[in-house]
PDB file with one MODEL, atoms N, CA, C and O in Angstrom:
MODEL        1
ATOM      1  N   MET A   1      31.779  36.243  77.715  1.00  0.00           N
ATOM      2  CA  MET A   1      31.315  34.988  78.269  1.00  0.00           C
ATOM      3  C   MET A   1      32.281  34.501  79.337  1.00  0.00           C
ATOM      4  O   MET A   1      31.861  33.977  80.369  1.00  0.00           O
ATOM      5  N   LEU A   2      33.552  34.669  79.097  1.00  0.00           N
ATOM      6  CA  LEU A   2      34.561  34.264  80.055  1.00  0.00           C
ATOM      7  C   LEU A   2      34.440  35.090  81.337  1.00  0.00           C
ATOM      8  O   LEU A   2      34.644  34.573  82.435  1.00  0.00           O
ATOM      9  N   ARG A   3      34.116  36.341  81.194  1.00  0.00           N
ATOM     10  CA  ARG A   3      33.954  37.214  82.344  1.00  0.00           C
ATOM     11  C   ARG A   3      32.775  36.770  83.212  1.00  0.00           C
ATOM     12  O   ARG A   3      32.867  36.777  84.439  1.00  0.00           O
ATOM     13  N   ARG A   4      31.693  36.393  82.586  1.00  0.00           N
ATOM     14  CA  ARG A   4      30.500  35.965  83.324  1.00  0.00           C
ATOM     15  C   ARG A   4      30.777  34.685  84.099  1.00  0.00           C
ATOM     16  O   ARG A   4      30.389  34.584  85.263  1.00  0.00           O
ATOM     17  N   SER A   5      31.436  33.706  83.489  1.00  0.00           N
ATOM     18  CA  SER A   5      31.730  32.448  84.174  1.00  0.00           C
ATOM     19  C   SER A   5      32.731  32.675  85.306  1.00  0.00           C
ATOM     20  O   SER A   5      32.666  32.003  86.335  1.00  0.00           O
ATOM     21  N   THR A   6      33.653  33.617  85.119  1.00  0.00           N
ATOM     22  CA  THR A   6      34.583  33.942  86.196  1.00  0.00           C
ATOM     23  C   THR A   6      33.850  34.583  87.354  1.00  0.00           C
ATOM     24  O   THR A   6      34.116  34.262  88.512  1.00  0.00           O
ATOM     25  N   LEU A   7      32.937  35.479  87.059  1.00  0.00           N
ATOM     26  CA  LEU A   7      32.139  36.132  88.093  1.00  0.00           C
ATOM     27  C   LEU A   7      31.301  35.112  88.862  1.00  0.00           C
ATOM     28  O   LEU A   7      31.187  35.202  90.085  1.00  0.00           O
ATOM     29  N   VAL A   8      30.720  34.154  88.165  1.00  0.00           N
ATOM     30  CA  VAL A   8      29.926  33.104  88.819  1.00  0.00           C
ATOM     31  C   VAL A   8      30.831  32.243  89.696  1.00  0.00           C
ATOM     32  O   VAL A   8      30.441  31.898  90.812  1.00  0.00           O
ATOM     33  N   ALA A   9      31.992  31.896  89.239  1.00  0.00           N
ATOM     34  CA  ALA A   9      32.919  31.076  90.014  1.00  0.00           C
ATOM     35  C   ALA A   9      33.364  31.806  91.274  1.00  0.00           C
ATOM     36  O   ALA A   9      33.461  31.198  92.339  1.00  0.00           O
ATOM     37  N   VAL A  10      33.636  33.112  91.162  1.00  0.00           N
ATOM     38  CA  VAL A  10      34.035  33.902  92.331  1.00  0.00           C
ATOM     39  C   VAL A  10      32.871  33.997  93.321  1.00  0.00           C
ATOM     40  O   VAL A  10      33.076  33.881  94.529  1.00  0.00           O
ATOM     41  N   ALA A  11      31.681  34.204  92.828  1.00  0.00           N
ATOM     42  CA  ALA A  11      30.505  34.292  93.709  1.00  0.00           C
ATOM     43  C   ALA A  11      30.298  32.982  94.450  1.00  0.00           C
ATOM     44  O   ALA A  11      30.016  32.989  95.648  1.00  0.00           O
ATOM     45  N   ILE A  12      30.430  31.876  93.768  1.00  0.00           N
ATOM     46  CA  ILE A  12      30.276  30.567  94.411  1.00  0.00           C
ATOM     47  C   ILE A  12      31.380  30.359  95.433  1.00  0.00           C
ATOM     48  O   ILE A  12      31.129  29.842  96.522  1.00  0.00           O
ATOM     49  N   ALA A  13      32.602  30.757  95.090  1.00  0.00           N
ATOM     50  CA  ALA A  13      33.725  30.599  96.011  1.00  0.00           C
ATOM     51  C   ALA A  13      33.543  31.425  97.271  1.00  0.00           C
ATOM     52  O   ALA A  13      34.055  31.050  98.325  1.00  0.00           O
ATOM     53  N   LEU A  14      32.834  32.529  97.192  1.00  0.00           N
ATOM     54  CA  LEU A  14      32.587  33.365  98.366  1.00  0.00           C
ATOM     55  C   LEU A  14      31.370  32.896  99.175  1.00  0.00           C
ATOM     56  O   LEU A  14      31.366  33.009 100.401  1.00  0.00           O
ATOM     57  N   VAL A  15      30.357  32.379  98.511  1.00  0.00           N
ATOM     58  CA  VAL A  15      29.114  32.000  99.181  1.00  0.00           C
ATOM     59  C   VAL A  15      29.232  30.647  99.864  1.00  0.00           C
ATOM     60  O   VAL A  15      28.709  30.487 100.967  1.00  0.00           O
ATOM     61  N   VAL A  16      29.880  29.689  99.272  1.00  0.00           N
ATOM     62  CA  VAL A  16      29.963  28.338  99.829  1.00  0.00           C
ATOM     63  C   VAL A  16      30.606  28.323 101.210  1.00  0.00           C
ATOM     64  O   VAL A  16      30.059  27.674 102.103  1.00  0.00           O
ATOM     65  N   PRO A  17      31.717  28.985 101.442  1.00  0.00           N
ATOM     66  CA  PRO A  17      32.274  28.972 102.800  1.00  0.00           C
ATOM     67  C   PRO A  17      31.366  29.638 103.831  1.00  0.00           C
ATOM     68  O   PRO A  17      31.397  29.274 105.006  1.00  0.00           O
ATOM     69  N   LEU A  18      30.566  30.598 103.409  1.00  0.00           N
ATOM     70  CA  LEU A  18      29.659  31.268 104.341  1.00  0.00           C
ATOM     71  C   LEU A  18      28.538  30.366 104.815  1.00  0.00           C
ATOM     72  O   LEU A  18      28.003  30.570 105.905  1.00  0.00           O
ATOM     73  N   THR A  19      28.174  29.379 104.025  1.00  0.00           N
ATOM     74  CA  THR A  19      27.091  28.486 104.438  1.00  0.00           C
ATOM     75  C   THR A  19      27.494  27.649 105.643  1.00  0.00           C
ATOM     76  O   THR A  19      26.629  27.206 106.400  1.00  0.00           O
ATOM     77  N   ALA A  20      28.776  27.425 105.835  1.00  0.00           N
ATOM     78  CA  ALA A  20      29.238  26.670 107.002  1.00  0.00           C
ATOM     79  C   ALA A  20      29.130  27.492 108.275  1.00  0.00           C
ATOM     80  O   ALA A  20      29.112  26.927 109.369  1.00  0.00           O
ATOM     81  N   CYS A  21      29.057  28.802 108.158  1.00  0.00           N
ATOM     82  CA  CYS A  21      28.998  29.680 109.325  1.00  0.00           C
ATOM     83  C   CYS A  21      27.577  29.906 109.828  1.00  0.00           C
ATOM     84  O   CYS A  21      27.389  30.480 110.901  1.00  0.00           O
ATOM     85  N   VAL A  22      26.589  29.470 109.084  1.00  0.00           N
ATOM     86  CA  VAL A  22      25.202  29.688 109.475  1.00  0.00           C
ATOM     87  C   VAL A  22      24.881  28.808 110.681  1.00  0.00           C
ATOM     88  O   VAL A  22      25.131  27.603 110.669  1.00  0.00           O
ATOM     89  N   GLU A  23      24.327  29.424 111.713  1.00  0.00           N
ATOM     90  CA  GLU A  23      23.972  28.667 112.916  1.00  0.00           C
ATOM     91  C   GLU A  23      22.724  27.839 112.646  1.00  0.00           C
ATOM     92  O   GLU A  23      21.716  28.353 112.163  1.00  0.00           O
ATOM     93  N   GLN A  24      22.804  26.573 112.957  1.00  0.00           N
ATOM     94  CA  GLN A  24      21.664  25.692 112.743  1.00  0.00           C
ATOM     95  C   GLN A  24      20.787  25.683 113.978  1.00  0.00           C
ATOM     96  O   GLN A  24      21.276  25.796 115.103  1.00  0.00           O
ATOM     97  N   THR A  25      19.503  25.550 113.765  1.00  0.00           N
ATOM     98  CA  THR A  25      18.563  25.518 114.872  1.00  0.00           C
ATOM     99  C   THR A  25      18.735  24.214 115.630  1.00  0.00           C
ATOM    100  O   THR A  25      18.712  23.134 115.039  1.00  0.00           O
ATOM    101  N   ARG A  26      18.906  24.318 116.934  1.00  0.00           N
ATOM    102  CA  ARG A  26      19.069  23.137 117.775  1.00  0.00           C
ATOM    103  C   ARG A  26      17.831  22.974 118.632  1.00  0.00           C
ATOM    104  O   ARG A  26      17.415  23.903 119.325  1.00  0.00           O
ATOM    105  N   ILE A  27      17.249  21.798 118.582  1.00  0.00           N
ATOM    106  CA  ILE A  27      16.075  21.508 119.391  1.00  0.00           C
ATOM    107  C   ILE A  27      16.555  21.069 120.768  1.00  0.00           C
ATOM    108  O   ILE A  27      17.321  20.111 120.876  1.00  0.00           O
ATOM    109  N   PRO A  28      16.117  21.757 121.821  1.00  0.00           N
ATOM    110  CA  PRO A  28      16.590  21.394 123.158  1.00  0.00           C
ATOM    111  C   PRO A  28      16.060  20.033 123.587  1.00  0.00           C
ATOM    112  O   PRO A  28      14.986  19.605 123.165  1.00  0.00           O
ATOM    113  N   ASP A  29      16.834  19.362 124.433  1.00  0.00           N
ATOM    114  CA  ASP A  29      16.419  18.065 124.947  1.00  0.00           C
ATOM    115  C   ASP A  29      15.198  18.234 125.843  1.00  0.00           C
ATOM    116  O   ASP A  29      15.069  19.224 126.563  1.00  0.00           O
ATOM    117  N   ALA A  30      14.324  17.269 125.786  1.00  0.00           N
ATOM    118  CA  ALA A  30      13.130  17.311 126.620  1.00  0.00           C
ATOM    119  C   ALA A  30      13.507  17.034 128.069  1.00  0.00           C
ATOM    120  O   ALA A  30      14.292  16.133 128.363  1.00  0.00           O
ATOM    121  N   GLU A  31      12.942  17.813 128.948  1.00  0.00           N
ATOM    122  CA  GLU A  31      13.201  17.590 130.363  1.00  0.00           C
ATOM    123  C   GLU A  31      12.278  16.488 130.862  1.00  0.00           C
ATOM    124  O   GLU A  31      11.102  16.464 130.498  1.00  0.00           O
ATOM    125  N   PRO A  32      12.778  15.586 131.677  1.00  0.00           N
ATOM    126  CA  PRO A  32      11.930  14.505 132.171  1.00  0.00           C
ATOM    127  C   PRO A  32      10.793  15.052 133.028  1.00  0.00           C
ATOM    128  O   PRO A  32      10.976  15.973 133.824  1.00  0.00           O
ATOM    129  N   SER A  33       9.647  14.476 132.848  1.00  0.00           N
ATOM    130  CA  SER A  33       8.470  14.901 133.597  1.00  0.00           C
ATOM    131  C   SER A  33       8.377  14.104 134.888  1.00  0.00           C
ATOM    132  O   SER A  33       8.456  12.875 134.875  1.00  0.00           O
ATOM    133  N   SER A  34       8.212  14.794 135.983  1.00  0.00           N
ATOM    134  CA  SER A  34       8.099  14.111 137.271  1.00  0.00           C
ATOM    135  C   SER A  34       6.644  13.934 137.685  1.00  0.00           C
ATOM    136  O   SER A  34       6.367  13.500 138.803  1.00  0.00           O
ATOM    137  N   ASP A  35       5.704  14.266 136.788  1.00  0.00           N
ATOM    138  CA  ASP A  35       4.283  14.154 137.094  1.00  0.00           C
ATOM    139  C   ASP A  35       3.801  12.709 137.104  1.00  0.00           C
ATOM    140  O   ASP A  35       2.820  12.386 137.773  1.00  0.00           O
ATOM    141  N   VAL A  36       4.483  11.839 136.368  1.00  0.00           N
ATOM    142  CA  VAL A  36       4.044  10.457 136.225  1.00  0.00           C
ATOM    143  C   VAL A  36       4.797   9.590 137.233  1.00  0.00           C
ATOM    144  O   VAL A  36       6.026   9.614 137.301  1.00  0.00           O
ATOM    145  N   ALA A  37       4.045   8.837 138.001  1.00  0.00           N
ATOM    146  CA  ALA A  37       4.657   7.939 138.981  1.00  0.00           C
ATOM    147  C   ALA A  37       5.201   6.700 138.270  1.00  0.00           C
ATOM    148  O   ALA A  37       4.594   6.244 137.300  1.00  0.00           O
ATOM    149  N   PRO A  38       6.310   6.151 138.715  1.00  0.00           N
ATOM    150  CA  PRO A  38       6.853   4.947 138.088  1.00  0.00           C
ATOM    151  C   PRO A  38       5.926   3.750 138.311  1.00  0.00           C
ATOM    152  O   PRO A  38       5.210   3.685 139.310  1.00  0.00           O
ATOM    153  N   LEU A  39       5.948   2.814 137.374  1.00  0.00           N
ATOM    154  CA  LEU A  39       5.094   1.635 137.476  1.00  0.00           C
ATOM    155  C   LEU A  39       5.560   0.687 138.570  1.00  0.00           C
ATOM    156  O   LEU A  39       4.746   0.012 139.201  1.00  0.00           O
ATOM    157  N   PHE A  40       6.856   0.636 138.794  1.00  0.00           N
ATOM    158  CA  PHE A  40       7.420  -0.283 139.781  1.00  0.00           C
ATOM    159  C   PHE A  40       8.280   0.504 140.767  1.00  0.00           C
ATOM    160  O   PHE A  40       8.886   1.517 140.418  1.00  0.00           O
ATOM    161  N   ALA A  41       8.318   0.019 141.989  1.00  0.00           N
ATOM    162  CA  ALA A  41       9.077   0.708 143.028  1.00  0.00           C
ATOM    163  C   ALA A  41      10.577   0.520 142.848  1.00  0.00           C
ATOM    164  O   ALA A  41      11.359   1.376 143.263  1.00  0.00           O
ATOM    165  N   SER A  42      10.990  -0.587 142.235  1.00  0.00           N
ATOM    166  CA  SER A  42      12.419  -0.839 142.072  1.00  0.00           C
ATOM    167  C   SER A  42      12.653  -1.634 140.791  1.00  0.00           C
ATOM    168  O   SER A  42      11.719  -2.159 140.183  1.00  0.00           O
ATOM    169  N   ASP A  43      13.908  -1.708 140.402  1.00  0.00           N
ATOM    170  CA  ASP A  43      14.276  -2.500 139.230  1.00  0.00           C
ATOM    171  C   ASP A  43      14.020  -3.986 139.474  1.00  0.00           C
ATOM    172  O   ASP A  43      13.646  -4.717 138.556  1.00  0.00           O
ATOM    173  N   GLU A  44      14.221  -4.421 140.692  1.00  0.00           N
ATOM    174  CA  GLU A  44      13.999  -5.833 141.023  1.00  0.00           C
ATOM    175  C   GLU A  44      12.515  -6.194 140.868  1.00  0.00           C
ATOM    176  O   GLU A  44      12.183  -7.269 140.368  1.00  0.00           O
ATOM    177  N   GLU A  45      11.636  -5.296 141.296  1.00  0.00           N
ATOM    178  CA  GLU A  45      10.197  -5.541 141.153  1.00  0.00           C
ATOM    179  C   GLU A  45       9.804  -5.576 139.675  1.00  0.00           C
ATOM    180  O   GLU A  45       8.984  -6.402 139.274  1.00  0.00           O
ATOM    181  N   ALA A  46      10.376  -4.697 138.870  1.00  0.00           N
ATOM    182  CA  ALA A  46      10.095  -4.690 137.434  1.00  0.00           C
ATOM    183  C   ALA A  46      10.598  -5.967 136.770  1.00  0.00           C
ATOM    184  O   ALA A  46       9.923  -6.534 135.911  1.00  0.00           O
ATOM    185  N   LEU A  47      11.795  -6.419 137.174  1.00  0.00           N
ATOM    186  CA  LEU A  47      12.337  -7.660 136.616  1.00  0.00           C
ATOM    187  C   LEU A  47      11.473  -8.850 137.001  1.00  0.00           C
ATOM    188  O   LEU A  47      11.241  -9.731 136.173  1.00  0.00           O
ATOM    189  N   ALA A  48      10.992  -8.895 138.236  1.00  0.00           N
ATOM    190  CA  ALA A  48      10.139 -10.004 138.672  1.00  0.00           C
ATOM    191  C   ALA A  48       8.839 -10.028 137.877  1.00  0.00           C
ATOM    192  O   ALA A  48       8.367 -11.099 137.497  1.00  0.00           O
ATOM    193  N   ALA A  49       8.256  -8.862 137.624  1.00  0.00           N
ATOM    194  CA  ALA A  49       7.012  -8.791 136.849  1.00  0.00           C
ATOM    195  C   ALA A  49       7.246  -9.222 135.400  1.00  0.00           C
ATOM    196  O   ALA A  49       6.429  -9.937 134.820  1.00  0.00           O
ATOM    197  N   ALA A  50       8.360  -8.786 134.825  1.00  0.00           N
ATOM    198  CA  ALA A  50       8.670  -9.168 133.444  1.00  0.00           C
ATOM    199  C   ALA A  50       8.927 -10.661 133.337  1.00  0.00           C
ATOM    200  O   ALA A  50       8.493 -11.302 132.380  1.00  0.00           O
ATOM    201  N   THR A  51       9.630 -11.217 134.313  1.00  0.00           N
ATOM    202  CA  THR A  51       9.918 -12.654 134.321  1.00  0.00           C
ATOM    203  C   THR A  51       8.628 -13.460 134.436  1.00  0.00           C
ATOM    204  O   THR A  51       8.454 -14.458 133.738  1.00  0.00           O
ATOM    205  N   ALA A  52       7.722 -13.028 135.317  1.00  0.00           N
ATOM    206  CA  ALA A  52       6.444 -13.736 135.477  1.00  0.00           C
ATOM    207  C   ALA A  52       5.621 -13.673 134.192  1.00  0.00           C
ATOM    208  O   ALA A  52       5.022 -14.671 133.793  1.00  0.00           O
ATOM    209  N   ALA A  53       5.586 -12.517 133.548  1.00  0.00           N
ATOM    210  CA  ALA A  53       4.834 -12.384 132.294  1.00  0.00           C
ATOM    211  C   ALA A  53       5.433 -13.259 131.201  1.00  0.00           C
ATOM    212  O   ALA A  53       4.698 -13.879 130.432  1.00  0.00           O
ATOM    213  N   TYR A  54       6.752 -13.315 131.124  1.00  0.00           N
ATOM    214  CA  TYR A  54       7.411 -14.131 130.106  1.00  0.00           C
ATOM    215  C   TYR A  54       7.177 -15.619 130.364  1.00  0.00           C
ATOM    216  O   TYR A  54       6.969 -16.384 129.422  1.00  0.00           O
ATOM    217  N   GLU A  55       7.208 -16.033 131.630  1.00  0.00           N
ATOM    218  CA  GLU A  55       6.931 -17.435 131.961  1.00  0.00           C
ATOM    219  C   GLU A  55       5.497 -17.806 131.604  1.00  0.00           C
ATOM    220  O   GLU A  55       5.243 -18.913 131.129  1.00  0.00           O
ATOM    221  N   GLU A  56       4.556 -16.889 131.827  1.00  0.00           N
ATOM    222  CA  GLU A  56       3.166 -17.151 131.453  1.00  0.00           C
ATOM    223  C   GLU A  56       3.034 -17.266 129.937  1.00  0.00           C
ATOM    224  O   GLU A  56       2.304 -18.119 129.433  1.00  0.00           O
ATOM    225  N   TYR A  57       3.741 -16.407 129.222  1.00  0.00           N
ATOM    226  CA  TYR A  57       3.741 -16.464 127.761  1.00  0.00           C
ATOM    227  C   TYR A  57       4.293 -17.797 127.269  1.00  0.00           C
ATOM    228  O   TYR A  57       3.708 -18.425 126.387  1.00  0.00           O
ATOM    229  N   LEU A  58       5.423 -18.232 127.839  1.00  0.00           N
ATOM    230  CA  LEU A  58       6.015 -19.510 127.427  1.00  0.00           C
ATOM    231  C   LEU A  58       5.083 -20.676 127.720  1.00  0.00           C
ATOM    232  O   LEU A  58       4.966 -21.594 126.908  1.00  0.00           O
ATOM    233  N   ALA A  59       4.417 -20.652 128.873  1.00  0.00           N
ATOM    234  CA  ALA A  59       3.471 -21.723 129.201  1.00  0.00           C
ATOM    235  C   ALA A  59       2.312 -21.740 128.207  1.00  0.00           C
ATOM    236  O   ALA A  59       1.854 -22.811 127.808  1.00  0.00           O
ATOM    237  N   THR A  60       1.839 -20.572 127.808  1.00  0.00           N
ATOM    238  CA  THR A  60       0.745 -20.491 126.834  1.00  0.00           C
ATOM    239  C   THR A  60       1.191 -21.007 125.472  1.00  0.00           C
ATOM    240  O   THR A  60       0.442 -21.722 124.806  1.00  0.00           O
ATOM    241  N   VAL A  61       2.397 -20.654 125.055  1.00  0.00           N
ATOM    242  CA  VAL A  61       2.919 -21.142 123.769  1.00  0.00           C
ATOM    243  C   VAL A  61       3.089 -22.656 123.809  1.00  0.00           C
ATOM    244  O   VAL A  61       2.719 -23.353 122.865  1.00  0.00           O
ATOM    245  N   ASP A  62       3.649 -23.160 124.904  1.00  0.00           N
ATOM    246  CA  ASP A  62       3.814 -24.612 125.032  1.00  0.00           C
ATOM    247  C   ASP A  62       2.471 -25.322 124.957  1.00  0.00           C
ATOM    248  O   ASP A  62       2.344 -26.341 124.278  1.00  0.00           O
ATOM    249  N   GLY A  63       1.466 -24.791 125.652  1.00  0.00           N
ATOM    250  CA  GLY A  63       0.129 -25.400 125.614  1.00  0.00           C
ATOM    251  C   GLY A  63      -0.476 -25.344 124.228  1.00  0.00           C
ATOM    252  O   GLY A  63      -1.099 -26.308 123.783  1.00  0.00           O
ATOM    253  N   ALA A  64      -0.300 -24.223 123.536  1.00  0.00           N
ATOM    254  CA  ALA A  64      -0.853 -24.084 122.186  1.00  0.00           C
ATOM    255  C   ALA A  64      -0.176 -25.051 121.223  1.00  0.00           C
ATOM    256  O   ALA A  64      -0.842 -25.651 120.379  1.00  0.00           O
ATOM    257  N   LEU A  65       1.124 -25.207 121.339  1.00  0.00           N
ATOM    258  CA  LEU A  65       1.830 -26.143 120.466  1.00  0.00           C
ATOM    259  C   LEU A  65       1.475 -27.592 120.793  1.00  0.00           C
ATOM    260  O   LEU A  65       1.356 -28.429 119.899  1.00  0.00           O
ATOM    261  N   ARG A  66       1.309 -27.877 122.080  1.00  0.00           N
ATOM    262  CA  ARG A  66       0.974 -29.236 122.502  1.00  0.00           C
ATOM    263  C   ARG A  66      -0.443 -29.615 122.055  1.00  0.00           C
ATOM    264  O   ARG A  66      -0.683 -30.737 121.609  1.00  0.00           O
ATOM    265  N   ASP A  67      -1.379 -28.663 122.180  1.00  0.00           N
ATOM    266  CA  ASP A  67      -2.777 -28.938 121.833  1.00  0.00           C
ATOM    267  C   ASP A  67      -3.065 -28.734 120.350  1.00  0.00           C
ATOM    268  O   ASP A  67      -4.134 -29.107 119.869  1.00  0.00           O
ATOM    269  N   GLY A  68      -2.129 -28.151 119.632  1.00  0.00           N
ATOM    270  CA  GLY A  68      -2.351 -27.893 118.206  1.00  0.00           C
ATOM    271  C   GLY A  68      -3.293 -26.731 117.977  1.00  0.00           C
ATOM    272  O   GLY A  68      -3.932 -26.651 116.928  1.00  0.00           O
ATOM    273  N   ALA A  69      -3.390 -25.827 118.941  1.00  0.00           N
ATOM    274  CA  ALA A  69      -4.279 -24.670 118.802  1.00  0.00           C
ATOM    275  C   ALA A  69      -3.713 -23.719 117.752  1.00  0.00           C
ATOM    276  O   ALA A  69      -2.526 -23.392 117.745  1.00  0.00           O
ATOM    277  N   ILE A  70      -4.606 -23.290 116.868  1.00  0.00           N
ATOM    278  CA  ILE A  70      -4.197 -22.359 115.830  1.00  0.00           C
ATOM    279  C   ILE A  70      -5.026 -21.094 116.010  1.00  0.00           C
ATOM    280  O   ILE A  70      -6.210 -21.160 116.341  1.00  0.00           O
ATOM    281  N   GLY A  71      -4.405 -19.953 115.791  1.00  0.00           N
ATOM    282  CA  GLY A  71      -5.107 -18.677 115.945  1.00  0.00           C
ATOM    283  C   GLY A  71      -4.597 -17.945 117.170  1.00  0.00           C
ATOM    284  O   GLY A  71      -3.613 -18.348 117.790  1.00  0.00           O
ATOM    285  N   ASN A  72      -5.274 -16.875 117.504  1.00  0.00           N
ATOM    286  CA  ASN A  72      -4.833 -16.015 118.601  1.00  0.00           C
ATOM    287  C   ASN A  72      -5.543 -16.305 119.924  1.00  0.00           C
ATOM    288  O   ASN A  72      -5.172 -15.725 120.945  1.00  0.00           O
ATOM    289  N   SER A  73      -6.543 -17.173 119.940  1.00  0.00           N
ATOM    290  CA  SER A  73      -7.333 -17.364 121.147  1.00  0.00           C
ATOM    291  C   SER A  73      -6.536 -17.768 122.379  1.00  0.00           C
ATOM    292  O   SER A  73      -6.862 -17.275 123.459  1.00  0.00           O
ATOM    293  N   PRO A  74      -5.516 -18.625 122.309  1.00  0.00           N
ATOM    294  CA  PRO A  74      -4.781 -18.966 123.523  1.00  0.00           C
ATOM    295  C   PRO A  74      -3.969 -17.767 124.055  1.00  0.00           C
ATOM    296  O   PRO A  74      -3.669 -17.700 125.247  1.00  0.00           O
ATOM    297  N   PHE A  75      -3.627 -16.850 123.188  1.00  0.00           N
ATOM    298  CA  PHE A  75      -2.768 -15.733 123.584  1.00  0.00           C
ATOM    299  C   PHE A  75      -3.545 -14.538 124.082  1.00  0.00           C
ATOM    300  O   PHE A  75      -2.956 -13.594 124.609  1.00  0.00           O
ATOM    301  N   THR A  76      -4.842 -14.559 123.928  1.00  0.00           N
ATOM    302  CA  THR A  76      -5.659 -13.426 124.361  1.00  0.00           C
ATOM    303  C   THR A  76      -5.549 -13.206 125.866  1.00  0.00           C
ATOM    304  O   THR A  76      -5.479 -12.066 126.325  1.00  0.00           O
ATOM    305  N   SER A  77      -5.533 -14.289 126.631  1.00  0.00           N
ATOM    306  CA  SER A  77      -5.457 -14.150 128.077  1.00  0.00           C
ATOM    307  C   SER A  77      -4.114 -13.571 128.516  1.00  0.00           C
ATOM    308  O   SER A  77      -4.057 -12.826 129.494  1.00  0.00           O
ATOM    309  N   VAL A  78      -3.045 -13.900 127.816  1.00  0.00           N
ATOM    310  CA  VAL A  78      -1.727 -13.372 128.157  1.00  0.00           C
ATOM    311  C   VAL A  78      -1.624 -11.915 127.752  1.00  0.00           C
ATOM    312  O   VAL A  78      -1.053 -11.111 128.489  1.00  0.00           O
ATOM    313  N   ALA A  79      -2.157 -11.564 126.616  1.00  0.00           N
ATOM    314  CA  ALA A  79      -2.065 -10.183 126.131  1.00  0.00           C
ATOM    315  C   ALA A  79      -2.940  -9.242 126.927  1.00  0.00           C
ATOM    316  O   ALA A  79      -2.625  -8.055 127.018  1.00  0.00           O
ATOM    317  N   ALA A  80      -4.013  -9.717 127.499  1.00  0.00           N
ATOM    318  CA  ALA A  80      -4.936  -8.867 128.237  1.00  0.00           C
ATOM    319  C   ALA A  80      -4.415  -8.492 129.599  1.00  0.00           C
ATOM    320  O   ALA A  80      -4.834  -7.476 130.154  1.00  0.00           O
ATOM    321  N   ASP A  81      -3.503  -9.288 130.168  1.00  0.00           N
ATOM    322  CA  ASP A  81      -3.014  -9.007 131.527  1.00  0.00           C
ATOM    323  C   ASP A  81      -2.068  -7.860 131.592  1.00  0.00           C
ATOM    324  O   ASP A  81      -1.584  -7.519 132.671  1.00  0.00           O
TER     325      ASP A  81
ENDMDL
END
């Protein structure tokens, strides 16, 4: 019995270090696709569009809170744009 447990311990001692040497599969990074045109010509144009959308959202929220509107109906026009 002692011989068997020694044999198992030696086998484990030999196999465990080998598992660190196994090369792991690496998924390559995706290359950016140039087929899709950017939505905005510049960062400034994108910032202006985002600012305008956020201001419209804030105006809609202010109106909904002022009028006591409950539900999604006031926000439909902002979400659709």
